[in-house]
Coordinates of C-alpha atoms and ligand atoms in Angstrom, one line a residue:
X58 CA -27.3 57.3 28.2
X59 CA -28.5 55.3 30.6
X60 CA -28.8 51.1 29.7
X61 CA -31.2 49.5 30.7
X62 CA -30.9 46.3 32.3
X63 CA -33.4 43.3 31.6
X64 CA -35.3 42.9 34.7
X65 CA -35.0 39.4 35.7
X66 CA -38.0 37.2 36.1
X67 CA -39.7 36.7 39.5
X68 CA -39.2 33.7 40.9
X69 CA -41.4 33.1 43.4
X70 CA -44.4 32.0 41.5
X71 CA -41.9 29.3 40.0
X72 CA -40.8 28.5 44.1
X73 CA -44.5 27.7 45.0
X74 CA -44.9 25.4 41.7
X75 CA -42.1 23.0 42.1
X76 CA -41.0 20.2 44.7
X77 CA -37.4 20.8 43.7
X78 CA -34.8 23.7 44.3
X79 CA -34.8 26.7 42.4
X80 CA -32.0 28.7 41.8
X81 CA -31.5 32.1 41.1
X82 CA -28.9 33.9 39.4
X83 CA -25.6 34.0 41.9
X84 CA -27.6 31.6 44.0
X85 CA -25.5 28.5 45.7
X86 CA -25.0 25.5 43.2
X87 CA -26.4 27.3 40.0
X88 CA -23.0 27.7 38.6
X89 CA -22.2 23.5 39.5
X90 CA -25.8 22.4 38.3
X91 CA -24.7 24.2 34.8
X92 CA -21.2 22.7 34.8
X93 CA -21.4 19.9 31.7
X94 CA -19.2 16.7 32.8
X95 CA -16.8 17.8 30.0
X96 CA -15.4 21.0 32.0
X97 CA -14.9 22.2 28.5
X98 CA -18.7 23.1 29.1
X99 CA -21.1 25.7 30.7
X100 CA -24.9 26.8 30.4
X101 CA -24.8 30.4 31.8
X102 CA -28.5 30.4 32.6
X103 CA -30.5 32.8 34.8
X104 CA -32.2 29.9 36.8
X105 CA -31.8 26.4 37.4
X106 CA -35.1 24.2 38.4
X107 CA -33.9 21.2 39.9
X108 CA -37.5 19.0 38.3
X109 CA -38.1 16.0 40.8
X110 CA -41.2 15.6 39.0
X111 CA -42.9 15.9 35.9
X112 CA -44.7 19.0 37.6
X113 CA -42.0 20.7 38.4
X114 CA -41.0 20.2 34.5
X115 CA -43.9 21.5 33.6
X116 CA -43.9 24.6 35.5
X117 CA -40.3 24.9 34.4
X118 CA -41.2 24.8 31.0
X119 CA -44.3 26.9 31.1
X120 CA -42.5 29.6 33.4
X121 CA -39.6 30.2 30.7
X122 CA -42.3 31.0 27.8
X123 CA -44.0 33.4 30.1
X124 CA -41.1 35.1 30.3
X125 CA -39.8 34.5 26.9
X126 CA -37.2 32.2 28.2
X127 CA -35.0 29.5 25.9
X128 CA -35.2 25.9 28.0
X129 CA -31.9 23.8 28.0
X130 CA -31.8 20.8 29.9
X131 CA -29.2 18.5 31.0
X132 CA -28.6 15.6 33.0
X133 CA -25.3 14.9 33.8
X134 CA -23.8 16.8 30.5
X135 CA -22.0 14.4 29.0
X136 CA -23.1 15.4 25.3
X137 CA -23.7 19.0 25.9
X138 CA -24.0 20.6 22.9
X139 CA -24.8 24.6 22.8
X140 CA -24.9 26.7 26.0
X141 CA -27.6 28.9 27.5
X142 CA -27.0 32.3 28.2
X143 CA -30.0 33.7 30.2
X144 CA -32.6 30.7 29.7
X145 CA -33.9 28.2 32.3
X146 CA -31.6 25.1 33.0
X147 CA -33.8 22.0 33.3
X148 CA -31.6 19.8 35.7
X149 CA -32.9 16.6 35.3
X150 CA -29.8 14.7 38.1
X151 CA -33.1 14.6 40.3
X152 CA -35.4 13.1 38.8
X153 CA -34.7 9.7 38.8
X154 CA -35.8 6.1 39.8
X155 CA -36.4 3.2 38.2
X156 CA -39.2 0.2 38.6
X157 CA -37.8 -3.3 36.8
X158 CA -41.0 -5.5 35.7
X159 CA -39.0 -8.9 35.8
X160 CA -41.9 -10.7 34.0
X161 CA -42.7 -8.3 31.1
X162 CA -38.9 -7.8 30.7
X163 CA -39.6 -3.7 30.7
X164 CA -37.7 -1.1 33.2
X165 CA -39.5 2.4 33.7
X166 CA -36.7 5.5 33.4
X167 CA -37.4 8.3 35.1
X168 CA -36.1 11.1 33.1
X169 CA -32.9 12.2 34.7
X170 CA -31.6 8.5 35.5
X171 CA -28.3 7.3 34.9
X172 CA -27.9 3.4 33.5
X173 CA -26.2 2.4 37.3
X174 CA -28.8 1.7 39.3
X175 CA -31.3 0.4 36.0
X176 CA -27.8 -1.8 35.4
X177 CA -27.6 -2.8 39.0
X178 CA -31.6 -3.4 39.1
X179 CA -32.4 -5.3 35.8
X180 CA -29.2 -7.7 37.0
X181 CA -31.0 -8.5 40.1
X182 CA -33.5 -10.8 38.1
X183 CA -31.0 -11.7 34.9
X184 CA -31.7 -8.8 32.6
X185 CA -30.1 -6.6 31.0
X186 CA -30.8 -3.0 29.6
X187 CA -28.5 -1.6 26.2
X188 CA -26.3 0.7 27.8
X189 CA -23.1 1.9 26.8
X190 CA -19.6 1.5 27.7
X191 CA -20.4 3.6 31.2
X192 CA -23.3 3.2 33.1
X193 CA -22.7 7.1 34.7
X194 CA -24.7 8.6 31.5
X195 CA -27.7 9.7 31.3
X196 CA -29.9 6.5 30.0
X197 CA -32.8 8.7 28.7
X198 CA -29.9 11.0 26.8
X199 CA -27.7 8.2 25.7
X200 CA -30.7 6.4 24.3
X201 CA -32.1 9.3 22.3
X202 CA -28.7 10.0 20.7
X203 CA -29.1 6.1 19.4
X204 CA -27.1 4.1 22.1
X205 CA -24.9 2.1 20.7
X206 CA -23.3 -0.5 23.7
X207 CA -21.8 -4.0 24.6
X208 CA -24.3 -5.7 23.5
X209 CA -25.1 -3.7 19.9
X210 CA -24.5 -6.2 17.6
X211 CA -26.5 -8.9 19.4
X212 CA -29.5 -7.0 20.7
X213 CA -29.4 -3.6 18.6
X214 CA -29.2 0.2 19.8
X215 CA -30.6 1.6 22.4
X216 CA -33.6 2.9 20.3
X217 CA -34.6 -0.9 19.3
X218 CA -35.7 -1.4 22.8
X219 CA -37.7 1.9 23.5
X220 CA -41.8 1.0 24.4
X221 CA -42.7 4.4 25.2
X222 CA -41.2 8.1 26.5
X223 CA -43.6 10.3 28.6
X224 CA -42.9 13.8 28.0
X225 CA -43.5 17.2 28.7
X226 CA -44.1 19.0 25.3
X227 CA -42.1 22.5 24.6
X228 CA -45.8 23.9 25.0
X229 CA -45.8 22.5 28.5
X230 CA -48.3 19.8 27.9
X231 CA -47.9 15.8 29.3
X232 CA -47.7 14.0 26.7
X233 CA -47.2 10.4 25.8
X234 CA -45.0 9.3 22.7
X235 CA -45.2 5.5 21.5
X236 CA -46.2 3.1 18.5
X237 CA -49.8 4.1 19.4
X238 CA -49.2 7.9 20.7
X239 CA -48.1 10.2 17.9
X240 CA -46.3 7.8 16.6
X241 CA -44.5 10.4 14.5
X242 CA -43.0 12.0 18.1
X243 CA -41.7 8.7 18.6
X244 CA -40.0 8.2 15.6
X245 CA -38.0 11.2 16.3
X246 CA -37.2 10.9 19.7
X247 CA -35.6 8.1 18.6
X248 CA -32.0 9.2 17.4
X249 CA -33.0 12.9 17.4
X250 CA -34.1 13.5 20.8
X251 CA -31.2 15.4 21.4
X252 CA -32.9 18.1 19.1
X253 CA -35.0 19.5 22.0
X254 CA -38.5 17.7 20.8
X255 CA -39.9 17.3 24.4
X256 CA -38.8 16.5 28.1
X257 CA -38.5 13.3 28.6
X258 CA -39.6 12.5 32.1
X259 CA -39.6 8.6 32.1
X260 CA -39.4 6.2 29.1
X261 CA -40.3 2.5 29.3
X262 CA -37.5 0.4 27.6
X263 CA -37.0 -3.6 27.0
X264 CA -34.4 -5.5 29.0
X265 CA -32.5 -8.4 27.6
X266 CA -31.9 -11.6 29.1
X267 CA -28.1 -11.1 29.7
X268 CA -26.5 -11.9 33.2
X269 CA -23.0 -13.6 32.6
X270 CA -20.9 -12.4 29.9
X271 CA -16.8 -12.9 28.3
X272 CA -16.0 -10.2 28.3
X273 CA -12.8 -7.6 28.7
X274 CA -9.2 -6.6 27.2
X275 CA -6.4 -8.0 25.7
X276 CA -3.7 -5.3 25.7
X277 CA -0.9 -5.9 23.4
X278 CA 2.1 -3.2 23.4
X279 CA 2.1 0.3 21.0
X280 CA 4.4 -1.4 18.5
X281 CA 2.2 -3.7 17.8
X282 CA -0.3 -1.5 16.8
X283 CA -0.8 -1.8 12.8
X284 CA -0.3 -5.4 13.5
X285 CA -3.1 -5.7 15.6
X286 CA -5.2 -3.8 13.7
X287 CA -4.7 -5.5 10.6
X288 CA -6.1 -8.9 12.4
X289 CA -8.3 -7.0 14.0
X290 CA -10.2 -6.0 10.5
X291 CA -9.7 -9.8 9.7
X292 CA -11.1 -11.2 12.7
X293 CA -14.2 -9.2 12.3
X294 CA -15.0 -10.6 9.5
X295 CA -15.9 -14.2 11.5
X296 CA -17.2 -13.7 14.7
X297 CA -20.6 -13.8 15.4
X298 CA -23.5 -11.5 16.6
X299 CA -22.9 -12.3 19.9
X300 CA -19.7 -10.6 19.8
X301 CA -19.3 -7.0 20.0
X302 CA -15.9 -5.6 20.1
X303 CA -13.4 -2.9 19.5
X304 CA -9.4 -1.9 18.7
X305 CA -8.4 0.9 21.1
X306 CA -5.3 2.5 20.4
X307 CA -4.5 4.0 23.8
X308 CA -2.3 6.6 25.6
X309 CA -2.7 5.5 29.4
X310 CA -2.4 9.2 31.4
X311 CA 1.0 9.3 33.5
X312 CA -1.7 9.8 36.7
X313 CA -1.3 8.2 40.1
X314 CA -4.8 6.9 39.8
X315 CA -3.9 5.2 36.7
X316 CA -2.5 1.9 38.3
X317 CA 0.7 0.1 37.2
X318 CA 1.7 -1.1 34.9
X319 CA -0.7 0.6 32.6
X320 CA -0.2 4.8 33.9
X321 CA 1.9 6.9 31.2
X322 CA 1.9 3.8 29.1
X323 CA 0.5 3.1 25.1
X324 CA -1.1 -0.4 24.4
X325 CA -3.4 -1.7 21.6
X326 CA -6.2 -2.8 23.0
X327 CA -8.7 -5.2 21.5
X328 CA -12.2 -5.1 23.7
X329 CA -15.1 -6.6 23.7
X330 CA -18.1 -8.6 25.2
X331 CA -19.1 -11.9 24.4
X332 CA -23.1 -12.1 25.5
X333 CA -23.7 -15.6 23.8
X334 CA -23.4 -18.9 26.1
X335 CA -20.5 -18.4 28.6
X336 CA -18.1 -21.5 27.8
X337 CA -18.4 -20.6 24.1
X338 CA -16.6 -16.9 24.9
X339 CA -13.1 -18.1 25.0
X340 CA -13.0 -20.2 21.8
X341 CA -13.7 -16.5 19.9
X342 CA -10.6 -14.9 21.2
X343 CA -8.4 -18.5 21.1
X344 CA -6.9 -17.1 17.5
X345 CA -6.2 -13.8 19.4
X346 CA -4.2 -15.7 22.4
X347 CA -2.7 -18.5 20.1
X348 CA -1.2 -15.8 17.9
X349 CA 0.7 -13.6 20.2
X350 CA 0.6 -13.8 24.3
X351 CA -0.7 -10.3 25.0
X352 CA 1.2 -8.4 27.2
X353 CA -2.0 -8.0 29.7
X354 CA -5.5 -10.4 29.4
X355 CA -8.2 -9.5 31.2
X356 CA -10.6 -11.1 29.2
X357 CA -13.0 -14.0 30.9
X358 CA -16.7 -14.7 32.2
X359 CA -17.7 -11.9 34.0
X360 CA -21.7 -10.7 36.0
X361 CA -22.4 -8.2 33.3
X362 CA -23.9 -5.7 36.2
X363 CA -19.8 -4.8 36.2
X364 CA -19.7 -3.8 32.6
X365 CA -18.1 -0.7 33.1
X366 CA -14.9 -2.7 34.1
X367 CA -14.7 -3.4 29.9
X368 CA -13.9 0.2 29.0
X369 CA -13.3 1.8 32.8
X370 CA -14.3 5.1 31.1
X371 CA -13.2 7.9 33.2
X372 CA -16.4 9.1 36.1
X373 CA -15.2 12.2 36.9
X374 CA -15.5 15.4 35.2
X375 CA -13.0 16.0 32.6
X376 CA -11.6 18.5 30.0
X377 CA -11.8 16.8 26.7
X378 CA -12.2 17.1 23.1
X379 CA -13.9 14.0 21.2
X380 CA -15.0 13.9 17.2
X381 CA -16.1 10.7 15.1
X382 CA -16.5 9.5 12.2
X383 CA -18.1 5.9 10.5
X384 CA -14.9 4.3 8.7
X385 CA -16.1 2.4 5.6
X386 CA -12.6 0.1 5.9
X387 CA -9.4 -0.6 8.3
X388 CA -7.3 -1.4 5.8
X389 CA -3.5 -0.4 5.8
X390 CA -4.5 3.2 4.8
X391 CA -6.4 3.8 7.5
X392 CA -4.8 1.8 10.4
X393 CA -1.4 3.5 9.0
X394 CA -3.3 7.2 9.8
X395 CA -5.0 5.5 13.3
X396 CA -1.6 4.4 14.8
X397 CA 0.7 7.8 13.2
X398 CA -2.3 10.1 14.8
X399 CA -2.4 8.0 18.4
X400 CA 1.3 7.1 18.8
X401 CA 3.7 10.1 17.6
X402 CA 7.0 9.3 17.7
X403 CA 7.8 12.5 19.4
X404 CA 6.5 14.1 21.7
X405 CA 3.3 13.7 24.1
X406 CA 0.2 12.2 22.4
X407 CA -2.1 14.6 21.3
X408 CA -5.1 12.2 21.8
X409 CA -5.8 10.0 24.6
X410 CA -7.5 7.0 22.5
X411 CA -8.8 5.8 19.1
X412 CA -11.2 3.6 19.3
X413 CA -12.9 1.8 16.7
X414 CA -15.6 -0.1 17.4
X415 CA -17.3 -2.9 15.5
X416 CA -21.0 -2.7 14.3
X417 CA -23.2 -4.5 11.8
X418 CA -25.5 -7.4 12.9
X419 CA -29.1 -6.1 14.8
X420 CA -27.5 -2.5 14.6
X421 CA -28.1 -3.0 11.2
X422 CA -30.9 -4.8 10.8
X423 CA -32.9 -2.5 13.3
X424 CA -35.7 -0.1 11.9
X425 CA -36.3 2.2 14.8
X426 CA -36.1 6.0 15.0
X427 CA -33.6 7.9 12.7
X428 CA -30.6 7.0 12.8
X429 CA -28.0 7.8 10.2
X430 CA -25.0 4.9 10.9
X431 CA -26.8 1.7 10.5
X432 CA -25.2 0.7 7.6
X433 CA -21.8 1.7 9.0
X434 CA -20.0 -1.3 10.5
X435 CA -16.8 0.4 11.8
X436 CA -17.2 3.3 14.2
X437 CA -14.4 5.6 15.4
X438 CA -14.2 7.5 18.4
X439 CA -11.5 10.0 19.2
X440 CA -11.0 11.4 22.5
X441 CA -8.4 14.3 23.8
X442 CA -7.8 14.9 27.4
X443 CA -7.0 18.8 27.0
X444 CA -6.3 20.6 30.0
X445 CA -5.2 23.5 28.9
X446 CA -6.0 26.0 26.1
X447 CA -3.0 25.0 24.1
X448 CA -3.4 21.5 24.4
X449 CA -7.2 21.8 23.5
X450 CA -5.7 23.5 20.5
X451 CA -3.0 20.9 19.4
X452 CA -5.4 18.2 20.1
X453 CA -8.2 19.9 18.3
X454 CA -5.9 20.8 15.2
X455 CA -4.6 16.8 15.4
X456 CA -8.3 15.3 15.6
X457 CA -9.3 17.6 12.0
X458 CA -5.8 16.7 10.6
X459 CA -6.9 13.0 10.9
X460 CA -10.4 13.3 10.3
X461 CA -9.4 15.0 6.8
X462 CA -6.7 12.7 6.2
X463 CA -9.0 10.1 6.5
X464 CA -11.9 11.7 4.3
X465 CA -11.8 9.0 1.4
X466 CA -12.5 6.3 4.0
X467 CA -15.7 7.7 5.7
X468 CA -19.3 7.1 4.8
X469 CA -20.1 11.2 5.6
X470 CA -22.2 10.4 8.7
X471 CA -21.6 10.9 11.9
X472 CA -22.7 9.5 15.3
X473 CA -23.3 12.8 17.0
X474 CA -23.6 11.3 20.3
X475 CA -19.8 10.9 19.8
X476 CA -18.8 14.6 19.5
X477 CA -20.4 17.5 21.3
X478 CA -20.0 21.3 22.3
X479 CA -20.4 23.2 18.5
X480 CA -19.1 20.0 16.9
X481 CA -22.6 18.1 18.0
X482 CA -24.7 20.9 16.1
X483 CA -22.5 21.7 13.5
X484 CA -22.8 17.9 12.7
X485 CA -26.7 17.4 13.0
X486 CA -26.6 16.9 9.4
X487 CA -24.2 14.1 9.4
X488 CA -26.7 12.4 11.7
X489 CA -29.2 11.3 10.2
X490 CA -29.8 10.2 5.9
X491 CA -31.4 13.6 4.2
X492 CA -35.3 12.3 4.2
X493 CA -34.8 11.5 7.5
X494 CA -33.2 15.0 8.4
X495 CA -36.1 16.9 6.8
X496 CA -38.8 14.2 8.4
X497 CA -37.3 15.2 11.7
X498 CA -37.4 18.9 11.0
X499 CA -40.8 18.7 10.2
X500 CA -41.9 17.3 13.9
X501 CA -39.2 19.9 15.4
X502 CA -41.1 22.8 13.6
X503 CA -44.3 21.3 14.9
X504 CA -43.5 20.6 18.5
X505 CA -41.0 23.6 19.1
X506 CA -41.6 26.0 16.4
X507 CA -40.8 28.9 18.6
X508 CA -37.4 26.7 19.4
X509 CA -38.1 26.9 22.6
X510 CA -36.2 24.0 23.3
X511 CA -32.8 24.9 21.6
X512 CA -29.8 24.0 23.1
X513 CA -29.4 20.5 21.8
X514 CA -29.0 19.8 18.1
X515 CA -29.9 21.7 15.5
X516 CA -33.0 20.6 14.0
X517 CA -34.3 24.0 12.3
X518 CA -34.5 25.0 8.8
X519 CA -33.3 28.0 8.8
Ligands
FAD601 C1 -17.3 8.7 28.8 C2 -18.4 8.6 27.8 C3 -18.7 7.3 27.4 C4 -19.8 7.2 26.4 N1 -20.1 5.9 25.9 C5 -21.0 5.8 25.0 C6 -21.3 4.5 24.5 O1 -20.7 3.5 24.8 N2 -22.3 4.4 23.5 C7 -23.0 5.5 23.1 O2 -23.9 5.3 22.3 N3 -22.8 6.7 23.7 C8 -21.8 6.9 24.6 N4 -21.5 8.1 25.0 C9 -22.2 9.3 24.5 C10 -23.5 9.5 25.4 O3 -24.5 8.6 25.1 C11 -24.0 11.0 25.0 O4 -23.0 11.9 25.4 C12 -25.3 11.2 25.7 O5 -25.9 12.4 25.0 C13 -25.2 11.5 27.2 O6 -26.5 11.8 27.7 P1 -26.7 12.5 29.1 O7 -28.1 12.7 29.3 O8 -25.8 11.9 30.1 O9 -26.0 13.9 28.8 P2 -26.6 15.4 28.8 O10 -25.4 16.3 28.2 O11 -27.1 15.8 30.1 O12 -27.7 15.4 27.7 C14 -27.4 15.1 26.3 C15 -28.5 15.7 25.4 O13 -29.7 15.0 25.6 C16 -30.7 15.9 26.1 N5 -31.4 15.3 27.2 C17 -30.8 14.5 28.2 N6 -31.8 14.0 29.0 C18 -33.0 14.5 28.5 C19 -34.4 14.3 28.8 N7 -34.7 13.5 29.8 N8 -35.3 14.9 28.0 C20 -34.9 15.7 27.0 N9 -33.7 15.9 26.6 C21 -32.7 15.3 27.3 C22 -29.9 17.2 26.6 O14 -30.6 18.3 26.5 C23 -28.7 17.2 25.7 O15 -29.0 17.8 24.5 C24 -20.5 8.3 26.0 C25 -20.1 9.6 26.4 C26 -19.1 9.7 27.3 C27 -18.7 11.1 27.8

């Protein structure tokens, strides 16, 4: 018998309607636009639109349901989450810019724009926008997924500083979402705009008055790791708001771009930023330095426009396998598991860092969006460099081991922006507190009933 082949959609149509490229199947740079940043990761679409503007998005959007088409879009795929196979890939990496309005302290996003240049342009006039430990994510993807940053427990998430998102709808309709717009949409953009309610084409977000910060690492060696941690749950305890920080437990990559004396090395790590008045920083790490010289302190005033130097998260695409989970203590139990899980005694490490970072303060007292950690004060973050099968596999199998070994110590939510690939919608659940879950179901089946829109968490019933 012979099988018939869908026909593929015409393109042309789609061609004349949008500014930016349009690529066919097999065409040049569809496979690279559909690579996510974690290599791990690929749409398989049939086209890629390359939206430079909000028409092109629309014409995007409006071509796939002609065509019965599923939409996935991505900006630089750094929480990909379920692939296409056959739909339109929405490549947002072109549509960006950003316009700083020093006076009303507000930056407009274009969709597809990473934090760098809204960092490098809100510094320019002594602000500050909430991004996260790097600046190369997406800032409209990073900030619907909460956005949790340097500056958390002083200013809040991400989603405490959103004025507005302008949108194109899964019907392929402009839209605006605010306080005063559908209010509703807005709610559940923020925190579960991951679940493919609209594409975002710009928001309007606050910026902070932050220029200088203390900020940076003291690295103490791997045997000193249940030590550390031990002070580190302490110390938490009294520092202020203005002090966000973190305890990484860290496997250093033998790499030659990893410099001495840190490549192939392990270190605890205790991070952080310091956004209150400048000379007040180093009094809030004096008990750290008084009680044991680390063995590396890079910790001082610094322009925050270089945060990224705090965490110097990788930039280039990686394989890697990450997984989360809110901690409700870090007491001996749990450090014990941390520091067995991140520095074996034999054998490579299976994971290249735990990190757990400190929350509470405006993370918790913000009301915005849905957002199911804000009671969590302790967040971890585990992260595998896997670059092969077998190593995806050990890691993978190490990361549950832990996660289940530390089951009695979790609150049961997760930050999905923290996992992806099936993990991230396997999870959606975990996100967000039940009425919240089924209040953000309810605008999904209203805005995207026909799930047109489907690739990023899973927000159905069904
Ligand atoms: C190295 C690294 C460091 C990180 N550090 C932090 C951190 O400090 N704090 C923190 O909170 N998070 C952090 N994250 C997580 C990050 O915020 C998420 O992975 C986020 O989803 C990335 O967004 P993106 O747009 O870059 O990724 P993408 O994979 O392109 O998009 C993520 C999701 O958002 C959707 N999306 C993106 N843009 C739009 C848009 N304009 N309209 C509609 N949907 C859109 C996509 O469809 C997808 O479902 C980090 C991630 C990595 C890999």
């Amino acid at each position: 018998m012979t099988q018939l082949l869908p026909t593929p959609a015409p393109l042309d149509d789609l061609r004349a309607a949008c500014t930016g490229a349009v690529l066919g199947p097999d065409e040049p740079g569809l496979a690279e636009a559909a690579r996510a940043w974690n290599v791990r990761h690929t749409h398989r679409p049939a086209v890629v639109v390359r939206a430079e503007t909000p028409d092109d998005v629309v014409a995007a959007v409006r071509h796939a349901r002609r065509h019965d088409m599923e939409v996935a879009v991505q900006t630089t795929g750094h929480g990909f989450a379920r692939a296409t196979e056959g739909g339109l890939l929405l490549d947002l990496s072109t549509l960006v810019g950003v316009t700083v309005d020093a006076e009303a302290r507000s930056a407009r996003v274009l969709g597809g724009t990473t934090w760098e240049p809204v960092l490098a342009a809100a510094s320019e006039v002594g602000l500050a926008p909430l991004l996260g430990s790097t600046p190369h994510v997406g800032a409209v993807g990073y900030t619907m997924g909460g956005g949790m940053g340097w500056l958390a427990r002083h200013h809040g998430l991400a989603i405490d500083h959103v004025r507005s998102f302008e949108l194109v709808t899964p019907a392929g309709e402009v839209q605006v979402a605010s306080a005063d717009s559908d209010p509703e949409l807005f709610w559940a953009l923020l925190g579960g705009g991951a679940g493919g309610l609209g594409v975002v084409t710009a928001m309007t977000i606050d910026l902070v008055p932050v220029s200088t910060v203390y900020a940076g690492n003291l690295l103490y060696p791997a045997a000193m790791a249940a030590e550390v941690v031990a002070r580190y749950a302490e110390w938490i305890e009294t520092v202020p708001e203005e002090l966000t920080t973190s305890v990484v437990l860290m496997n250093f990559p033998p790499f030659p771009d990893v410099p001495e004396p840190l490549r192939g090395q392990s270190f605890v790590i205790v991070r952080g930023c310091w956004s209150g008045p400048v000379e007040e920083g180093e009094q809030w790490l004096r008990p750290w330095r008084e009680w044991a010289e680390p063995a590396i302190d890079m910790f001082g005033p610094m322009p925050f426009s270089a945060a990224a130097t705090i965490s110097n998260d990788p930039v280039d695409p990686l394989p890697a396998a990450l997984s989360t989970e809110w901690l409700t203590d870090l007491g001996p139990d749990v450090a014990g598991r941390l520091v067995d899980a991140a520095f074996a005694a034999d054998g490579p490490p299976l994971l290249l860092f735990a990190e757990v970072r400190h929350a509470g303060g405006a993370v918790a007292r913000g009301t915005a969006g849905a957002f199911g950690g804000r009671e969590g004060e302790l967040l971890l973050c585990l992260v595998a460099a896997t670059p092969t099968d077998e190593a995806a596999a050990a890691s993978e199998a190490h990361i549950r081991a832990l996660r289940h070994g530390l089951a009695d110590h979790t609150l049961g939510r997760a930050y999905l922006s923290f996992c992806d690939g099936e993990e991230r919608r396997a999870r959606t659940a975990e996100g967000f507190a039940p009425d919240d879950l089924t209040r953000l179901q309810q605008v999904k089946a209203r805005v995207d009933g026909d799930e047109v829109l489907g690739c990023g968490l899973d927000l159905t019933t069904g």
